[in-house]
Amino acid sequence: MTPLVVGIDIGTSGARAVAMRQDFSIAGQSAVPLDRFGQNPRDPSVWWQAVQAALAELLSGVDRAAIRAVAIDGTSGTLLPVDIDGRPLAEPLMYNDKVDDAAILAAIVREAPEASAAHGATSGLAKALRFQHQPGIAAVLHQADWIAGNLSGRFDVSDENNALKTGYDVEQRRWPDWIAATGMHMDLLPDVVEPGDVTGTLTAAAAELFGLPRDVVVVAGTTDGCASFLATGATAAGDGVTALGSSLTIKILSERPISAPRFGIYSHRLGDSWLAGGASNSGGKVLARHFPLARIIELSATIDPTTETGLDYYPLGTAGERFPIADPALPPRLTPRPADDADYLKAMFEGMAAIEALGYGRLAELGAPALTSVRSVGGGAANPVWTAIRQRKLGVAFLPALSDEAAAGTARLALKGASEAGLQ
């Protein structure tokens, strides 16, 4: 019997699950949309029903007796308050929700070190401060923590990656004293362990629900962004991963942490390495404002990626950029517009490739290693013309991503936990 582990990704639109062998090959996978269970993607019961369905579908195609471990990733910065039994007490605040309480934000500005990822209205700490006065509250948890708790019965533990934006000090590996000075009740914050650490085993109820052995271990997971990076197979300092989704996000594996909050740059800890990066407001969402996907595919087939248009675009949907240029008033630069739609699209591809190159350069200026390779994920990675333009701008090897499923990256953490627990 070949041992298997399971990685689960709970995202903004659905839940995905992957069963992985010890050699990182995929034994099975499943995907279930959230809207199958309701129209409110903020409802924790919808998350849990989607996870149950994805896991049940996955397990129907593999040997359940072979499962050794399970780990979960969730959206970074999504929090919810729970009671002593893990029951949600209020609608969660999602990763992109802003806390509009001026006193809370002022307290964080006053107490948090400049390099802390807890700054900002969307930070986990701002949400924790908002939730802490909820009647009956026992803990404030991140999305992945709560899903894992439904498997292990533990609603008091998180991982270093999810805890980062809630103020956790990943260099000192502790909740820093300054958090209490913001007015946060420290007893409501979960214990924090490394991604891949074993946090418990399945409860009797969870084991019965999924038909799994009771000794299956539950392993600390990570954020969806970190999971996506891990899934690609990038493992060496200088390895970069570019996500070409609605926004353009880059991450690079570094031997030291890089932090520049004013550029939206911070670092997640992965063992003894660091994952540094930032996200631009450019990306696929900007392209979609000008062309439907079918038209992008049609025009791309006519573009020669080896030549330059000579146009200097900075494609944005509206004014404002966070990385690699920090300017809330930076205007979009999409003129002059050529008569040929293909040239217009090509110039946008060139502009986004230039932003990507500038982003990796910005990280290097701040102490990250020089970029040595790039793996690409997201819908834009499938466009060969955009890829060729990007490769010409970056001048490094473009390597295939082993997987673009975040759940596969989380499964790698489950493998780590199973190995350390001696279950393989």
XYZ file of C-alpha atoms in Angstrom:
424
model
C 0.000 0.000 0.000
C 1.513 3.302 -1.130
C 1.158 5.955 1.606
C -0.769 9.083 0.627
C -1.307 12.536 2.104
C -4.004 15.104 1.390
C -3.726 18.837 0.783
C -6.849 21.005 0.847
C -7.133 24.530 -0.554
C -10.103 26.674 0.447
C -10.191 29.675 -1.854
C -12.508 32.512 -2.785
C -14.563 30.429 -5.217
C -14.241 26.840 -4.084
C -12.431 24.026 -2.314
C -9.835 21.795 -3.936
C -8.209 18.639 -2.646
C -5.137 16.709 -3.798
C -3.872 13.271 -2.785
C -0.075 13.052 -3.087
C 2.454 10.215 -3.008
C 5.860 10.402 -1.322
C 7.541 11.239 -4.653
C 5.257 14.327 -4.983
C 3.226 12.723 -7.776
C -0.532 13.288 -7.704
C -2.727 10.274 -6.988
C -6.022 12.137 -7.261
C -7.646 15.543 -7.115
C -11.060 17.161 -6.830
C -12.684 20.585 -6.944
C -16.021 21.819 -5.615
C -17.436 25.366 -6.036
C -18.597 27.253 -2.954
C -21.829 28.359 -4.603
C -23.063 24.774 -4.614
C -23.794 25.292 -0.916
C -25.031 28.867 -0.833
C -24.474 32.292 -2.268
C -22.483 33.694 0.656
C -18.755 32.913 0.295
C -18.225 34.412 3.770
C -20.317 31.765 5.491
C -18.035 29.307 7.351
C -20.665 26.576 6.958
C -20.343 27.009 3.198
C -16.551 26.625 3.471
C -16.904 23.471 5.530
C -19.543 21.920 3.266
C -17.343 22.585 0.232
C -14.323 21.046 1.985
C -16.383 17.997 2.971
C -17.596 17.549 -0.606
C -14.129 17.995 -2.131
C -12.589 15.574 0.344
C -15.356 12.997 -0.133
C -14.958 13.178 -3.915
C -11.187 12.809 -3.646
C -11.335 9.876 -1.255
C -13.801 8.021 -3.462
C -10.986 7.502 -5.960
C -8.086 6.512 -3.694
C -7.386 3.982 -0.958
C -8.624 5.666 2.213
C -6.551 3.310 4.365
C -3.400 4.731 2.741
C -4.003 8.300 3.968
C -1.419 9.376 6.555
C -1.827 13.150 6.909
C -3.906 16.146 5.872
C -3.099 19.884 5.732
C -5.138 22.952 4.776
C -4.393 26.329 3.238
C -6.730 29.312 3.237
C -6.936 32.897 2.058
C -4.380 35.098 3.794
C -5.876 37.568 6.255
C -9.333 35.973 6.504
C -10.342 35.794 10.205
C -13.284 34.767 12.333
C -14.109 34.748 16.070
C -15.068 31.408 17.657
C -16.298 30.119 21.003
C -14.622 27.442 23.131
C -16.048 24.700 20.889
C -14.942 26.367 17.670
C -18.375 27.654 16.692
C -18.211 30.893 14.642
C -19.651 33.882 16.482
C -19.847 36.373 13.609
C -19.486 36.571 9.859
C -15.757 36.373 9.022
C -13.825 39.322 7.673
C -12.296 38.216 4.389
C -8.760 38.764 3.122
C -9.677 41.958 1.273
C -12.143 43.394 3.816
C -11.082 46.655 5.412
C -11.514 47.627 9.050
C -12.758 51.209 9.111
C -12.267 51.779 12.839
C -9.922 54.772 13.126
C -8.935 53.947 16.718
C -7.907 50.403 15.808
C -5.845 51.540 12.846
C -4.223 54.331 14.858
C -3.236 51.872 17.603
C -1.520 49.619 15.063
C 0.289 52.543 13.467
C 1.414 53.724 16.908
C 2.659 50.364 18.219
C 3.653 48.184 15.270
C 7.238 48.292 13.989
C 7.543 49.766 10.518
C 8.452 46.390 9.012
C 5.466 44.532 10.476
C 2.955 42.973 8.067
C 0.203 43.904 10.558
C -0.065 47.437 9.141
C -3.079 48.343 7.045
C -6.850 48.217 7.198
C -6.954 44.683 5.750
C -4.445 43.211 8.213
C -5.262 40.234 10.371
C -4.488 42.220 13.506
C -7.002 44.948 12.628
C -9.663 42.261 12.207
C -8.664 40.520 15.446
C -9.002 43.819 17.318
C -12.430 44.305 15.766
C -13.599 40.823 16.785
C -12.152 40.574 20.289
C -15.177 42.054 22.086
C -17.602 39.543 20.570
C -19.640 37.958 23.419
C -18.545 34.399 24.200
C -15.308 34.657 22.238
C -12.557 32.129 23.026
C -10.219 32.670 20.073
C -9.672 34.545 16.836
C -8.698 32.147 14.070
C -7.579 32.310 10.465
C -9.638 30.518 7.838
C -7.216 27.578 7.512
C -7.014 27.252 11.320
C -10.773 26.836 11.576
C -11.038 24.250 8.797
C -8.203 22.262 10.387
C -9.967 22.539 13.738
C -13.010 20.843 12.265
C -10.743 17.864 11.575
C -8.599 17.814 14.714
C -10.855 19.430 17.306
C -8.145 22.026 18.011
C -9.302 25.612 17.733
C -6.216 27.128 19.365
C -3.417 26.734 16.826
C -2.205 28.482 13.660
C 0.833 28.473 11.401
C 3.573 31.060 10.883
C 2.379 32.055 7.421
C -1.251 32.763 8.302
C -0.217 34.502 11.541
C 2.167 36.924 9.796
C -0.426 39.621 8.997
C -1.857 39.277 12.493
C 1.461 40.565 13.833
C 3.350 37.353 14.562
C 7.141 37.864 14.578
C 8.418 35.159 12.233
C 12.058 35.997 12.933
C 11.741 35.665 16.732
C 8.977 33.074 16.353
C 6.616 34.560 18.910
C 3.745 36.982 19.349
C 5.599 40.240 20.116
C 4.883 42.318 23.198
C 3.829 45.372 21.205
C 0.606 43.623 20.139
C -0.738 43.862 23.691
C -0.055 47.604 23.624
C -2.593 47.950 20.773
C -5.253 46.707 23.198
C -5.343 43.155 21.829
C -6.268 40.455 24.328
C -3.332 38.120 23.825
C -5.137 35.075 25.207
C -7.405 35.152 22.131
C -4.512 34.622 19.724
C -3.716 31.030 18.747
C -0.504 29.156 19.438
C 1.715 29.270 16.361
C 3.775 26.440 14.851
C 5.778 25.959 11.660
C 3.920 25.010 8.485
C 4.206 21.232 8.239
C 4.232 20.611 11.998
C 1.792 18.010 13.309
C -0.937 19.640 15.411
C -3.097 16.608 16.214
C -5.006 13.657 14.769
C -8.493 13.290 13.363
C -11.319 13.377 15.847
C -13.499 10.280 16.023
C -16.275 12.243 14.311
C -14.034 13.399 11.437
C -12.580 9.916 10.959
C -16.085 8.434 10.771
C -17.360 11.191 8.483
C -14.669 10.568 5.874
C -14.030 6.886 6.472
C -10.401 7.496 7.458
C -8.151 5.881 10.087
C -8.143 7.628 13.476
C -4.339 7.982 13.397
C -4.335 10.293 10.355
C -2.400 13.368 11.500
C -3.541 16.942 10.957
C -0.628 19.134 9.878
C -0.249 22.917 10.106
C -0.911 24.442 6.719
C -0.233 27.836 5.165
C -1.742 30.669 3.118
C -3.022 30.138 -0.395
C -0.186 32.235 -1.840
C 2.545 30.266 -0.084
C 0.837 27.011 -1.052
C 0.819 28.042 -4.715
C 4.555 28.744 -4.532
C 5.290 25.378 -2.911
C 3.218 23.579 -5.552
C 5.473 24.757 -8.370
C 8.524 22.873 -7.085
C 10.628 26.017 -6.577
C 13.168 25.170 -3.867
C 16.398 27.177 -4.348
C 17.331 30.746 -3.448
C 16.713 32.895 -6.518
C 13.801 30.784 -7.745
C 10.908 33.095 -8.608
C 7.228 32.401 -9.140
C 4.995 34.829 -11.005
C 1.227 34.514 -10.674
C -0.572 35.965 -13.675
C -4.118 36.129 -12.425
C -6.386 39.121 -11.974
C -3.343 40.843 -10.465
C 0.369 40.326 -11.109
C 2.081 38.802 -8.080
C 5.720 37.800 -7.746
C 7.545 35.852 -5.070
C 11.189 34.830 -4.754
C 12.866 32.369 -2.423
C 15.417 34.199 -0.316
C 17.986 33.292 2.323
C 16.958 36.327 4.390
C 13.694 38.164 5.066
C 12.849 41.207 2.955
C 10.428 43.764 4.350
C 9.270 47.055 2.894
C 5.621 47.619 3.843
C 5.378 50.833 1.865
C 5.905 48.711 -1.267
C 3.636 45.953 0.003
C 6.682 43.700 0.421
C 6.935 41.251 3.286
C 8.363 37.763 3.779
C 6.807 34.508 4.859
C 9.042 32.017 6.610
C 9.476 28.561 5.084
C 11.745 26.623 7.437
C 15.112 28.382 7.248
C 14.248 30.184 4.002
C 12.030 33.154 3.224
C 9.433 33.836 0.595
C 9.550 37.521 -0.322
C 7.285 39.258 -2.769
C 4.677 41.796 -3.688
C 1.603 42.316 -5.852
C 1.023 44.899 -8.574
C -2.370 46.337 -9.437
C -1.652 45.432 -13.048
C -2.530 42.012 -14.455
C -5.318 40.075 -16.092
C -8.061 42.273 -14.657
C -6.668 45.172 -16.660
C -6.567 43.123 -19.859
C -10.181 42.066 -19.316
C -11.260 45.723 -19.268
C -10.179 45.997 -22.891
C -10.620 42.555 -24.444
C -12.648 39.412 -23.688
C -10.590 36.234 -23.289
C -11.541 34.866 -26.698
C -10.324 38.085 -28.348
C -7.045 37.975 -26.392
C -6.432 34.443 -27.667
C -7.316 35.475 -31.228
C -5.069 38.549 -31.211
C -2.183 36.754 -29.500
C -1.950 34.366 -32.447
C -0.999 37.317 -34.697
C 1.650 38.871 -32.398
C 5.391 38.555 -32.982
C 6.903 38.479 -29.479
C 10.479 38.991 -30.714
C 9.924 42.634 -31.690
C 9.062 45.745 -29.658
C 6.153 48.110 -30.219
C 8.171 51.008 -28.839
C 5.247 51.977 -26.590
C 5.969 52.569 -22.904
C 2.797 51.404 -21.144
C 2.078 50.991 -17.444
C -1.223 49.067 -17.586
C -3.524 49.847 -14.648
C -7.296 49.749 -14.372
C -7.476 52.917 -12.279
C -4.996 55.306 -10.703
C -2.845 53.857 -7.941
C -0.053 51.298 -7.618
C 1.399 49.459 -4.620
C 4.298 47.423 -6.050
C 6.898 47.750 -7.492
C 6.082 51.496 -7.468
C 4.405 52.802 -4.324
C 2.193 55.628 -5.541
C -1.539 55.747 -4.722
C -1.989 58.344 -7.446
C 0.049 56.699 -10.230
C -2.076 57.070 -13.370
C -2.554 54.293 -15.939
C -0.339 54.742 -19.002
C -2.071 53.227 -22.012
C -1.587 55.845 -24.711
C -1.044 56.440 -27.514
C -3.294 53.640 -28.673
C -2.290 52.097 -31.990
C -4.948 51.464 -34.612
C -4.232 47.727 -34.603
C -5.795 45.884 -31.630
C -2.991 43.310 -31.742
C -0.381 46.038 -31.276
C -2.397 47.471 -28.396
C -2.539 44.096 -26.659
C 1.143 43.501 -27.352
C 2.056 46.846 -25.784
C 0.080 45.893 -22.666
C 1.906 42.557 -22.505
C 5.202 44.455 -22.786
C 4.185 46.898 -20.062
C 3.233 44.104 -17.666
C 6.466 42.260 -18.424
C 8.361 45.454 -17.600
C 6.467 45.728 -14.278
C 7.383 42.119 -13.504
C 11.058 42.788 -14.259
C 10.988 45.957 -12.165
C 9.420 43.989 -9.306
C 12.130 41.348 -9.214
C 14.678 44.154 -9.494
C 13.092 45.968 -6.553
C 13.352 42.842 -4.422
C 17.019 42.462 -5.353
C 17.682 46.107 -4.398
C 16.237 45.370 -0.954
C 18.450 42.330 -0.395
C 16.764 39.419 -2.119
C 18.930 37.173 -4.301
C 19.219 37.860 -7.999
C 16.529 36.108 -9.989
C 17.802 32.831 -11.486
C 14.603 31.201 -12.780
C 10.880 31.797 -13.082
C 7.933 29.451 -12.832
C 4.563 30.837 -13.905
C 1.070 30.099 -12.604
C -2.377 31.556 -13.192
C -4.430 31.969 -16.332
C -1.921 34.258 -18.056
C 0.788 31.601 -17.843
C -1.007 29.690 -20.623
C -0.458 32.501 -23.155
C 2.721 31.611 -25.130
C 3.137 35.106 -26.593
C 2.988 36.818 -23.208
C 5.413 34.175 -21.898
C 7.886 34.852 -24.717
C 7.739 38.617 -24.099
C 8.247 38.093 -20.371
C 11.186 35.777 -20.926
C 12.842 38.324 -23.212
C 12.406 41.046 -20.569
C 13.598 38.957 -17.619
C 16.455 37.118 -19.324
C 16.364 34.038 -17.067
C 15.300 30.431 -17.474
C 11.556 29.797 -17.491
C 10.896 26.443 -15.833
C 7.668 24.441 -15.835
C 5.632 24.533 -12.646
C 5.111 21.033 -11.271
C 1.572 22.090 -10.377
C -0.478 25.256 -10.258
C -2.827 23.809 -7.632
C -2.382 25.397 -4.210
C -3.676 22.154 -2.709
C -0.601 20.381 -4.103
C 1.661 22.796 -2.235
C -0.264 22.143 0.968
C 0.025 18.407 0.356
C 3.803 18.870 0.392
C 3.465 20.221 3.931
C 1.347 17.188 4.833
C 4.187 14.977 3.532
C 6.608 16.819 5.804
C 4.366 16.296 8.809
C 3.787 12.636 8.043
C 7.510 12.070 7.634
C 8.369 13.780 10.931
C 5.663 11.737 12.654
C 7.174 8.530 11.256
C 4.019 7.611 9.359
C 5.575 6.904 5.952
